[in-house]
Short mmCIF file of C-alpha atoms and ligand atoms in Angstrom, two decimals:
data_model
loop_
_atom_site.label_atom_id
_atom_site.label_comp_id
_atom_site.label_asym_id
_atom_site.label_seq_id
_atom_site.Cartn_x
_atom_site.Cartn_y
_atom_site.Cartn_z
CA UNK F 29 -43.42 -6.92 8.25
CA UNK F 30 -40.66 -6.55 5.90
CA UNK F 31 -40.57 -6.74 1.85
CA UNK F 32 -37.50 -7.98 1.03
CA UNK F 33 -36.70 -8.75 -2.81
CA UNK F 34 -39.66 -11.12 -3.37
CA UNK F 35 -39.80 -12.22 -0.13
CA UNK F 36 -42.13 -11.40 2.55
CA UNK F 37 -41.29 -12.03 6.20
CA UNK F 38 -42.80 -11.27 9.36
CA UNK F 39 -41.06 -10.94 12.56
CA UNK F 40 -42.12 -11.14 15.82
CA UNK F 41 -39.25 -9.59 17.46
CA UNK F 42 -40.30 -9.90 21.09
CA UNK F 43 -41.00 -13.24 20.36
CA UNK F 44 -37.64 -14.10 19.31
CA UNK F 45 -35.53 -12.17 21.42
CA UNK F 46 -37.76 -12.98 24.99
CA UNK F 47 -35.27 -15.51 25.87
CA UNK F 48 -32.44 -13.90 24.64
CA UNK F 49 -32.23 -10.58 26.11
CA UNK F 50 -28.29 -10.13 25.28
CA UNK F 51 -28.47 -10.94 21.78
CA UNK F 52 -31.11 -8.79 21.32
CA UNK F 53 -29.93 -5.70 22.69
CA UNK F 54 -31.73 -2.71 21.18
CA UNK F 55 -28.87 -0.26 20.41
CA UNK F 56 -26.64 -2.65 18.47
CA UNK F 57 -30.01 -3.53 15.74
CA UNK F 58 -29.93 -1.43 12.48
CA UNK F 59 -32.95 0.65 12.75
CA UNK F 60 -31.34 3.18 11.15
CA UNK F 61 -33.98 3.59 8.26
CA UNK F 62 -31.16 2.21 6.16
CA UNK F 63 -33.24 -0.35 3.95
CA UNK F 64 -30.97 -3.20 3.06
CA UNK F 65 -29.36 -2.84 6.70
CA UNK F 66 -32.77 -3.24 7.70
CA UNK F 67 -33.87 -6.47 5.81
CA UNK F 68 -30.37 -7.73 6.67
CA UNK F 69 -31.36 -7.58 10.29
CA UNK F 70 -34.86 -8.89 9.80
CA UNK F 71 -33.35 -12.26 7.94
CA UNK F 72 -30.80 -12.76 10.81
CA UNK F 73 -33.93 -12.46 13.19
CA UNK F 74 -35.37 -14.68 11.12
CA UNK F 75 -32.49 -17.20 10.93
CA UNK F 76 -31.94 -16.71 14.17
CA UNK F 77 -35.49 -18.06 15.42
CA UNK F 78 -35.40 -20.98 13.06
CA UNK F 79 -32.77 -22.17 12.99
CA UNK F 80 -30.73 -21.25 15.94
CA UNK F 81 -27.81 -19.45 16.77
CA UNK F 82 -25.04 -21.85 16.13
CA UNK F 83 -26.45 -22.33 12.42
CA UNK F 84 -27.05 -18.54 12.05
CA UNK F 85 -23.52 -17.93 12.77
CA UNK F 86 -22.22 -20.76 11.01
CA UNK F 87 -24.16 -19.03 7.24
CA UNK F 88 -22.66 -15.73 8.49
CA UNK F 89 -19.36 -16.58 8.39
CA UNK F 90 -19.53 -18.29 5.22
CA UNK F 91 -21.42 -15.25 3.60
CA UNK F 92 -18.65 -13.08 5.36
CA UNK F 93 -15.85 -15.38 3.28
CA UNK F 94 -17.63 -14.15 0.37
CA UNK F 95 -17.02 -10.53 1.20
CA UNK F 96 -13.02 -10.39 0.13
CA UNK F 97 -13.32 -6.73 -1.58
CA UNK F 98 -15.37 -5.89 1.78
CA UNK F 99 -12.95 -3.97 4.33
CA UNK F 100 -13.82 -5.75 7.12
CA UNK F 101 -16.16 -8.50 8.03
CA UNK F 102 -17.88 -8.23 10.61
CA UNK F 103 -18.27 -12.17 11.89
CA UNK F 104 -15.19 -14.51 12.59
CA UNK F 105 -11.81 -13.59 14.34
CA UNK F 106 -9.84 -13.67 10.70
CA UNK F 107 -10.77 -11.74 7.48
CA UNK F 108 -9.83 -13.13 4.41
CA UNK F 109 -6.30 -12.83 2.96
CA UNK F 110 -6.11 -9.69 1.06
CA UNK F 111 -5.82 -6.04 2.18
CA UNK F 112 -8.47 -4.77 4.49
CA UNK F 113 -8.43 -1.10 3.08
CA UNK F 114 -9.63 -2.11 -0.83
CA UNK F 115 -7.84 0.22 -3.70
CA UNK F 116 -11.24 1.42 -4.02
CA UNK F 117 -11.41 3.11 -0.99
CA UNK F 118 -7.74 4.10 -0.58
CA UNK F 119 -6.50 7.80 -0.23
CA UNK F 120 -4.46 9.70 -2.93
CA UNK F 121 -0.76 9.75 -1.79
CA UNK F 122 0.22 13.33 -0.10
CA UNK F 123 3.89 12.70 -0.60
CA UNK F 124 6.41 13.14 -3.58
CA UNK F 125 7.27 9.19 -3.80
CA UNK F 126 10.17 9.68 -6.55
CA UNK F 127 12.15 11.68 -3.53
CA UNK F 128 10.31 9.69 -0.67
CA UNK F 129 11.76 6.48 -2.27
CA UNK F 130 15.49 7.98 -3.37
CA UNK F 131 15.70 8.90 0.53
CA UNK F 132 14.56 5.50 1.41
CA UNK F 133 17.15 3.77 -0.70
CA UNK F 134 19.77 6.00 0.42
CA UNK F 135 18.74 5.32 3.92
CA UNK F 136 18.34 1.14 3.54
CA UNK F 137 21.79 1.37 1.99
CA UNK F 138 23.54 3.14 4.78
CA UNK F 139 22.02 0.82 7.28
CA UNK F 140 23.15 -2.11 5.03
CA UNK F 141 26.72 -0.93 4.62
CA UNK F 142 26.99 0.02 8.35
CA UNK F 143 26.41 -3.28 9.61
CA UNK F 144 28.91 -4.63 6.37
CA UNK F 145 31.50 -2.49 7.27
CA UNK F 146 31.59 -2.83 10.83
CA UNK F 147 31.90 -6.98 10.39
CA UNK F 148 34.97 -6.37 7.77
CA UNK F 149 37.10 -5.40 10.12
CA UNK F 150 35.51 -6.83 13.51
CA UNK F 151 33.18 -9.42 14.94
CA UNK F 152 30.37 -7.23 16.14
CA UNK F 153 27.60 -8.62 14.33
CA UNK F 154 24.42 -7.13 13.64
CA UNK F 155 21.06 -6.90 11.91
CA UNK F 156 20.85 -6.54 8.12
CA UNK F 157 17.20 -7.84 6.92
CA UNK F 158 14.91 -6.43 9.89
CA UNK F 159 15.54 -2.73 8.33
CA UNK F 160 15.45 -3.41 4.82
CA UNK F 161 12.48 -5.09 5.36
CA UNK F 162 10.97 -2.73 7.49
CA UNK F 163 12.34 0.85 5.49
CA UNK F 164 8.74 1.37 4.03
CA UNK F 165 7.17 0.86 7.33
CA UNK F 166 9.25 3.48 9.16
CA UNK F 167 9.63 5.86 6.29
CA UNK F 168 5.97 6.58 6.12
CA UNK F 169 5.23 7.11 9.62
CA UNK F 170 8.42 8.95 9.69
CA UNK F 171 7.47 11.81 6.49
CA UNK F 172 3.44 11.51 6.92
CA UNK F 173 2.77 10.23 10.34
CA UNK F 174 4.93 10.71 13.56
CA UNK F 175 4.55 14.04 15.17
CA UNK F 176 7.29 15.67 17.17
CA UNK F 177 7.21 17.97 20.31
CA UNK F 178 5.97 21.22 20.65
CA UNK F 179 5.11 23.67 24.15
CA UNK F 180 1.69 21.65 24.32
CA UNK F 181 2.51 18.81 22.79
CA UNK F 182 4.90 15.85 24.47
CA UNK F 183 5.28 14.47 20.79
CA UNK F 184 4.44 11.02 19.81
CA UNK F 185 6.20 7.81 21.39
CA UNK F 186 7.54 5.37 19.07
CA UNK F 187 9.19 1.99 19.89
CA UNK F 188 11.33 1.15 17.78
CA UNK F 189 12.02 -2.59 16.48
CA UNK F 190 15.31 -3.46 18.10
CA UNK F 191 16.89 -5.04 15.61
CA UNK F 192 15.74 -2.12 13.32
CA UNK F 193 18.38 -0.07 14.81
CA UNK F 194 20.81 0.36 11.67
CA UNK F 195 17.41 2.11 10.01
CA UNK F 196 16.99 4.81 12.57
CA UNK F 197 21.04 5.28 12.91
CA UNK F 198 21.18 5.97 9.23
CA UNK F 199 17.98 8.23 8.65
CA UNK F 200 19.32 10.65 11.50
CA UNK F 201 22.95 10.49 9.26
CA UNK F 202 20.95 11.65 6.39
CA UNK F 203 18.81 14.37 8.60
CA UNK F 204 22.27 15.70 10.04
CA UNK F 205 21.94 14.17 13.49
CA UNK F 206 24.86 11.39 13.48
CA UNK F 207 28.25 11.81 11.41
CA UNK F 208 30.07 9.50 9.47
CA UNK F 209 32.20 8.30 12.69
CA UNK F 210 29.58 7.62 14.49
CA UNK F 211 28.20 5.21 11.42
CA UNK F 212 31.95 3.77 11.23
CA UNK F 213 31.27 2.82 14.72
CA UNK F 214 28.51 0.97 14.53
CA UNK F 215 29.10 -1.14 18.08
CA UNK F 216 31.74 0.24 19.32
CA UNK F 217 30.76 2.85 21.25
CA UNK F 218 34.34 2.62 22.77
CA UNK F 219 35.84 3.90 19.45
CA UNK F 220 38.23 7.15 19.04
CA UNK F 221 34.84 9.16 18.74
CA UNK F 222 32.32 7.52 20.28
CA UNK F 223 30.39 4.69 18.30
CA UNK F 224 26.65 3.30 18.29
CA UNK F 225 24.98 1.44 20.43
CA UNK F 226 24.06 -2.65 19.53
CA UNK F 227 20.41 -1.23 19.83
CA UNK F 228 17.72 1.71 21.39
CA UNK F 229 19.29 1.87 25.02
CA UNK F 230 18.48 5.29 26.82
CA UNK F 231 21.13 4.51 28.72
CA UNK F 232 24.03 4.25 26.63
CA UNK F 233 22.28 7.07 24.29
CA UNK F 234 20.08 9.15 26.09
CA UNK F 235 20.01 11.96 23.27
CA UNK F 236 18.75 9.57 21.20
CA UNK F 237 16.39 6.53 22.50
CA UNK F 238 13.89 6.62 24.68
CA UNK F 239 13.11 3.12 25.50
CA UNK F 240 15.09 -0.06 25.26
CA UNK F 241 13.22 -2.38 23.25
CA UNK F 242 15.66 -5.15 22.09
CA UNK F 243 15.00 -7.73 24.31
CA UNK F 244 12.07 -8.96 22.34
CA UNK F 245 8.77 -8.46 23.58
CA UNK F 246 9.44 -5.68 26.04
CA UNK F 247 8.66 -3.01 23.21
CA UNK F 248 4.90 -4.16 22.39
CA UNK F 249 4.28 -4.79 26.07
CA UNK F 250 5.85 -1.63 27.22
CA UNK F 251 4.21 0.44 24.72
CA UNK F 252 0.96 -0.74 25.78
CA UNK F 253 1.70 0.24 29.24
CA UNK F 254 2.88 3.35 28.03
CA UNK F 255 -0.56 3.95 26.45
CA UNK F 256 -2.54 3.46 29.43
CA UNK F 257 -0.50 5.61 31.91
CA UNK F 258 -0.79 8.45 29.49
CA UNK F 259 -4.42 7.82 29.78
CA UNK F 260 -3.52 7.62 33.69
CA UNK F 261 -1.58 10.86 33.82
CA UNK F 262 -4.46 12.72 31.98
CA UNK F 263 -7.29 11.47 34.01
CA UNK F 264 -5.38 12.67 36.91
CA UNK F 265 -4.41 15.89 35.65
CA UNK F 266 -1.22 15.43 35.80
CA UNK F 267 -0.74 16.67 32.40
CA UNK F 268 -2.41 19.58 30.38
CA UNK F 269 -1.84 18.08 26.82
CA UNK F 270 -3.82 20.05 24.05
CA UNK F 271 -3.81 16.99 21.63
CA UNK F 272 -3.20 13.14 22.61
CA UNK F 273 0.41 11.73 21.59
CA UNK F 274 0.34 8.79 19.84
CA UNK F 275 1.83 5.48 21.01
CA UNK F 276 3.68 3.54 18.27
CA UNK F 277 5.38 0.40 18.47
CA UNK F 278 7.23 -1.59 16.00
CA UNK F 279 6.97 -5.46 16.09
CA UNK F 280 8.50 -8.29 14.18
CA UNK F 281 6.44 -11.11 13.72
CA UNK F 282 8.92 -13.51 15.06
CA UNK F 283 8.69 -11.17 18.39
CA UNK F 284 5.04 -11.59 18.34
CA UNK F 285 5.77 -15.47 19.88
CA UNK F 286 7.76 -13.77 23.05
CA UNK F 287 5.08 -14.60 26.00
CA UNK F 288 5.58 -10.64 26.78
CA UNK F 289 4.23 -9.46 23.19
CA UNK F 290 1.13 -10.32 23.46
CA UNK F 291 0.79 -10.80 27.22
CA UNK F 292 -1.77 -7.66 27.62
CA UNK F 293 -3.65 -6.93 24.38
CA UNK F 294 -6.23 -7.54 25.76
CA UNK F 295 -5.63 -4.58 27.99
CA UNK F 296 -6.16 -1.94 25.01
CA UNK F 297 -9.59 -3.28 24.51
CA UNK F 298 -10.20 -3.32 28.19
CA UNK F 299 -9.22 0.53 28.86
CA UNK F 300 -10.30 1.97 25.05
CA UNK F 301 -6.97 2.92 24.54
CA UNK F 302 -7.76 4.02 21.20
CA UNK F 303 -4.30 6.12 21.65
CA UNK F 304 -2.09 3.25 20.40
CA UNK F 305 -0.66 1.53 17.14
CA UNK F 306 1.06 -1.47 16.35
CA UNK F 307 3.18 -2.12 13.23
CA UNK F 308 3.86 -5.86 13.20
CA UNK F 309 5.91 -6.51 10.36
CA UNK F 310 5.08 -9.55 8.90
CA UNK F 311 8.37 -10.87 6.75
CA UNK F 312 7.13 -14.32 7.32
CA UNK F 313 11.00 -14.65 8.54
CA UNK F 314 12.75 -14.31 12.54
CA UNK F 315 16.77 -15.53 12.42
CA UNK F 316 16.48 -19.25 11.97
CA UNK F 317 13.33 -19.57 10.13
CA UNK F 318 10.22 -18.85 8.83
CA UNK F 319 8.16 -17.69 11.59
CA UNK F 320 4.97 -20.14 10.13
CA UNK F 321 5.92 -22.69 8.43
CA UNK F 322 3.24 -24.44 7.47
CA UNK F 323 0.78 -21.73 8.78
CA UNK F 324 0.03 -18.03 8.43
CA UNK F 325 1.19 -15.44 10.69
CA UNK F 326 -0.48 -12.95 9.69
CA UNK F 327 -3.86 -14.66 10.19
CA UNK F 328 -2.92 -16.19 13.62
CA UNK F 329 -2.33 -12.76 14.58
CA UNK F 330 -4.87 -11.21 13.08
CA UNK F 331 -7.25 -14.13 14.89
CA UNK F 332 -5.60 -13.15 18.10
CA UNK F 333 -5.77 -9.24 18.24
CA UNK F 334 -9.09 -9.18 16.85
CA UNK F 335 -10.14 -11.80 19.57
CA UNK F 336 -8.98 -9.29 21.85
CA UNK F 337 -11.38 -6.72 20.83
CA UNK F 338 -8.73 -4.61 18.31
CA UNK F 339 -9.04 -2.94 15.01
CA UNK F 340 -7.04 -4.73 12.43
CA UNK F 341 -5.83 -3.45 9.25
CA UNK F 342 -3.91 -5.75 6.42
CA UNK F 343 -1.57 -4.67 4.06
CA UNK F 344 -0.40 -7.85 2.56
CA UNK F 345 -0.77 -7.71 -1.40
CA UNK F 346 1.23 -4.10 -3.12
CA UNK F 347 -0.58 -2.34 -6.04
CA UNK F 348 0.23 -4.39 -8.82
CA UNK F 349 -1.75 -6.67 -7.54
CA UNK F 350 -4.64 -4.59 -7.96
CA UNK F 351 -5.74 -4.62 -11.36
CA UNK F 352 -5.41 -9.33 -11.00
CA UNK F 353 -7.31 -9.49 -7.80
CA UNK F 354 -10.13 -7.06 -9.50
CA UNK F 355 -10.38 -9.78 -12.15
CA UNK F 356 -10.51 -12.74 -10.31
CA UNK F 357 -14.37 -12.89 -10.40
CA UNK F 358 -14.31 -16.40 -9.01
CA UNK F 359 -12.86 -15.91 -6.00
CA UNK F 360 -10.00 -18.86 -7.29
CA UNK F 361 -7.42 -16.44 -6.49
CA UNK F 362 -7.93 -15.53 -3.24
CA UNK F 363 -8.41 -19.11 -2.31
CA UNK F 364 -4.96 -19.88 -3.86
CA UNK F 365 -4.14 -16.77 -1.82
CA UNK F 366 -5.56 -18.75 1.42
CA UNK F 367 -4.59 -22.04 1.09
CA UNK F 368 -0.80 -21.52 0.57
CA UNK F 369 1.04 -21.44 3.44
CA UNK F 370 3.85 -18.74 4.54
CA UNK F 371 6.58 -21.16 3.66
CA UNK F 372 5.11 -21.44 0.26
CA UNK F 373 5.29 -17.44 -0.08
CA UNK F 374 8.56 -17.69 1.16
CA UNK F 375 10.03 -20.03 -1.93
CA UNK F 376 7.99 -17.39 -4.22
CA UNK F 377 10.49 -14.59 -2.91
CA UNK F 378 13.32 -16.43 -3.43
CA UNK F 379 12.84 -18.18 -6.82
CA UNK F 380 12.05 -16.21 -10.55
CA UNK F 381 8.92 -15.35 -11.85
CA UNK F 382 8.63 -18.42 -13.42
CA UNK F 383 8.46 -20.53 -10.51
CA UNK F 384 5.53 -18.20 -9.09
CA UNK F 385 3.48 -18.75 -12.51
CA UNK F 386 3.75 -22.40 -12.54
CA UNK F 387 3.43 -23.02 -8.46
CA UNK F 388 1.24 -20.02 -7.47
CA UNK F 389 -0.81 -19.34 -10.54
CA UNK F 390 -0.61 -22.33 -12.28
CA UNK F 391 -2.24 -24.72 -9.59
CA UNK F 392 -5.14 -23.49 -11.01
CA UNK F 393 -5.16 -23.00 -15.10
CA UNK F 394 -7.43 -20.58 -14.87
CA UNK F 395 -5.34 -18.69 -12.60
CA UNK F 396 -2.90 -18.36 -15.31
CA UNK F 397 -4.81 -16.16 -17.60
CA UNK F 398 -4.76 -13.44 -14.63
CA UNK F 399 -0.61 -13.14 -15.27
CA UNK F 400 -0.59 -13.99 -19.30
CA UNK F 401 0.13 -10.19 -19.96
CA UNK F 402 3.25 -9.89 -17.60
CA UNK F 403 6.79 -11.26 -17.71
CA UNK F 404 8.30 -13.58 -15.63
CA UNK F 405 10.87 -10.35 -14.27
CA UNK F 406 7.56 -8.83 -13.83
CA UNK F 407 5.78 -11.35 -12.08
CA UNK F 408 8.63 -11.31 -9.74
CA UNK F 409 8.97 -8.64 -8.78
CA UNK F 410 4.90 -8.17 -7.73
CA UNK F 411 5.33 -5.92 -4.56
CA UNK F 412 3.90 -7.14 -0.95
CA UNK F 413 1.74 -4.46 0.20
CA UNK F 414 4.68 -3.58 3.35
CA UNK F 415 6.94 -2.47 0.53
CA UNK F 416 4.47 -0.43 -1.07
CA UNK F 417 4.03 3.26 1.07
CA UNK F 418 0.64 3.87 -1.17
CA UNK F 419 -0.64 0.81 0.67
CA UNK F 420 1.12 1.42 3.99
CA UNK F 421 0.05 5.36 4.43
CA UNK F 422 -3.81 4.30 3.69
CA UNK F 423 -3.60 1.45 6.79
CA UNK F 424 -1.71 4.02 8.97
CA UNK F 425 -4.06 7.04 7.95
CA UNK F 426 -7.17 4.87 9.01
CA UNK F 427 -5.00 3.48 11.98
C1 TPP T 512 14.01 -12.14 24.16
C2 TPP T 512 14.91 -12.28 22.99
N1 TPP T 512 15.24 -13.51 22.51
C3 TPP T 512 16.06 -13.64 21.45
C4 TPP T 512 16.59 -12.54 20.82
C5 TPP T 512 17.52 -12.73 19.64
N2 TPP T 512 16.89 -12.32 18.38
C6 TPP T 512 17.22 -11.17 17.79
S1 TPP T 512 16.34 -10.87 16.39
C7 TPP T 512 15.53 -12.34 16.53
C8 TPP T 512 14.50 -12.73 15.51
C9 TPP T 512 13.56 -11.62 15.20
O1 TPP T 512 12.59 -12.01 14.30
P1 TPP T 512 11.38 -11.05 14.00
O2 TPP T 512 10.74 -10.61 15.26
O3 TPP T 512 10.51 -11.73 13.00
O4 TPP T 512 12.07 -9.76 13.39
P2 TPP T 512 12.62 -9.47 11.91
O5 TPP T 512 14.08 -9.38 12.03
O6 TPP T 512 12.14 -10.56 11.01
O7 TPP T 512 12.00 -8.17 11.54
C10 TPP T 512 15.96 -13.02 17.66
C11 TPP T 512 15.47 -14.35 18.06
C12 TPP T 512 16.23 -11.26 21.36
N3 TPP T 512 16.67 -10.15 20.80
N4 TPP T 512 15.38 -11.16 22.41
MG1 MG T 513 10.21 -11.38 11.03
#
């Protein structure tokens, strides 16, 4: 018997569960003395006797739609569009972001010009847009998160993006490791000097990669490997490690439709390998396209690695966004957020801020009121949360 604001329900829990032994299992009920966890769980028993568990599930998921500021929840493979970590519940910065950023420009430049250079006077190609849209992602875990090697300690294992290459060439110019021939050389290793390699090949660089990841999809489904025969080599004793590396891998989202990429997720989930991270970065964009067109990659992939028992953690909108989505009361704006498609956020990129008012914000009149107080400059340039290393450390920290 349970009082629960007005309403007064009694459960026969023996009853209801009888037939349903798996549902009801004992350990996963909140009996925690926690009160509204409690009446929660005595309503779902409730709705759950009368009116069955397809129904139950059904009001579940449509309460859980409701719970956009919530982190995470708990019902339904995809949460809704916004960040899972709220600004609420997000930790102070540790780092000094006027240097943290001057280092990243330097660094996105470098790769940029590298690439630039290289084609000026040859036909080497390479990758421009996978860095610079990945510079906030790497510089993070690279000042806050990645740990190197010590006596006891193997040091964490990162796979790099492949294409991301020009990033990591240019960050170990800046931290002394690489000199300005070997960034004049960008693929052509043949060059009076030596040169870089195309991509991470421990091969043709074995100071400097560990794992060849270019061929896309090997890196997510190596790294996963990787995770589970450190486990391996552990349970074995075949290593005396005082603290756990971590196993990092960096994913585009284009990559994520290689058959290998997502070929054994479900194998983390399987072997609690609780010892792994992925950074898919989401730029909505692979070489010759948007990556979802008329869809949303970050929810299909979301839907996906949840379904496969992981721990997901968004970083979609950057902290200007903030201080609108805390005033959209009605919920309009995160169901513009939800109904537009990644093409659509792709045109928003691309065209001014005026465009974005009158397309994004202006379906819905109200919508506009959210934006009257900014420009049109400063409407465009409204960060995505990937851009914005507040938003990325808090995801990695709870990662
Ligand atoms: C197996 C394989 N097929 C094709 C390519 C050629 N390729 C290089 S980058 C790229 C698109 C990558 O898109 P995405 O994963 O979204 O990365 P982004 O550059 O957007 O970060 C393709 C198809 C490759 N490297 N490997
Ligand atoms: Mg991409």
């Amino acid at each position: 018997m349970l009082n629960l604001a007005g309403i007064t329900v009694n459960v026969d829990k023996k009853e209801i569960y009888g037939s349903r032994a798996s549902a009801a299992d004992e350990s996963s009920k909140i009996q925690n003395g926690d009160k509204w966890g409690e009446s929660l769980q005595s309503v779902f028993e409730l709705a759950l006797e009368n009116q069955g568990p397809e129904r139950t599930a059904k009001l579940l998921e449509q309460l859980a739609g409701q719970l956009r500021a919530a982190p995470r929840p708990s019902v339904g493979t995809t949460t809704p569009y916004v960040n899972t970590i709220p600004a609420e519940q997000q930790p102070a910065y540790p780092g000094n972001r006027d240097i943290e950023r001057r280092i990243k420009s330097i660094i996105r430049w470098n790769a940029m010009a590298m690439v630039v250079k290289a084609n000026s006077t040859t036909n080497v190609g390479g990758h421009i847009a996978s860095f610079a849209s990945s510079a906030t992602l790497y510089e993070v875990a690279q000042n806050h998160f990645f740990r190197g090697a010590t006596a006891d300690f193997p040091g964490d294992i990162v796979y790099f993006q492949g294409h991301a290459a020009p990033g990591m060439y240019a960050r170990a110019f800046l931290e002394g490791r690489l000199d300005e021939r070997h960034l004049q050389n960008f693929r052509q290793e043949l060059a009076e000097g030596g040169g870089l390699s195309s991509y991470p090949h421990p091969y043709l660089m074995p100071d400097f990669w560990q794992f060849p990841t270019v061929s896309m999809g090997l890196g997510p489904i190596m790294s996963l490997y990787q995770a589970r025969f450190n486990r391996y080599l552990q349970a074995r004793g075949l290593v005396n490690w005082k603290e756990e590396p971590k196993v990092w891998a960096f994913l585009g989202d284009g990559e994520s439709d290689e058959p290998e990429s997502l070929g054994a997720i479900t194998l983390a989930a399987r072997e609690n390998l609780d010892n792994i991270i992925w950074v898919v970065n989401c730029n909505l964009q692979r070489l010759d396209g948007p990556v979802r067109g008329n869809g949303k990659i970050i929810q299909e992939l979301e839907g996906l690695l949840r379904g496969a028992g992981w721990n997901v953690i968004k970083v979609i909108w950057g902290t200007q966004w903030d201080e609108i989505i805390a005033r959209d009361k009605t919920g309009l704006l995160l169901k513009r957020m939800e109904e537009c498609v990644d093409g659509d956020f792709q045109k928003y990129v691309v065209e001014p801020g005026s465009y974005t008012r009158k397309h994004f914000f202006g379906k819905y009149p109200e919508l506009l009121e959210l934006v009257n107080h900014l420009t049109d400059d400063q409407i465009r340039k409204l960060l995505r949360g990937g851009h914005d290393a507040r938003k990325v450390y808090a995801a990695y920290k709870a990662a």
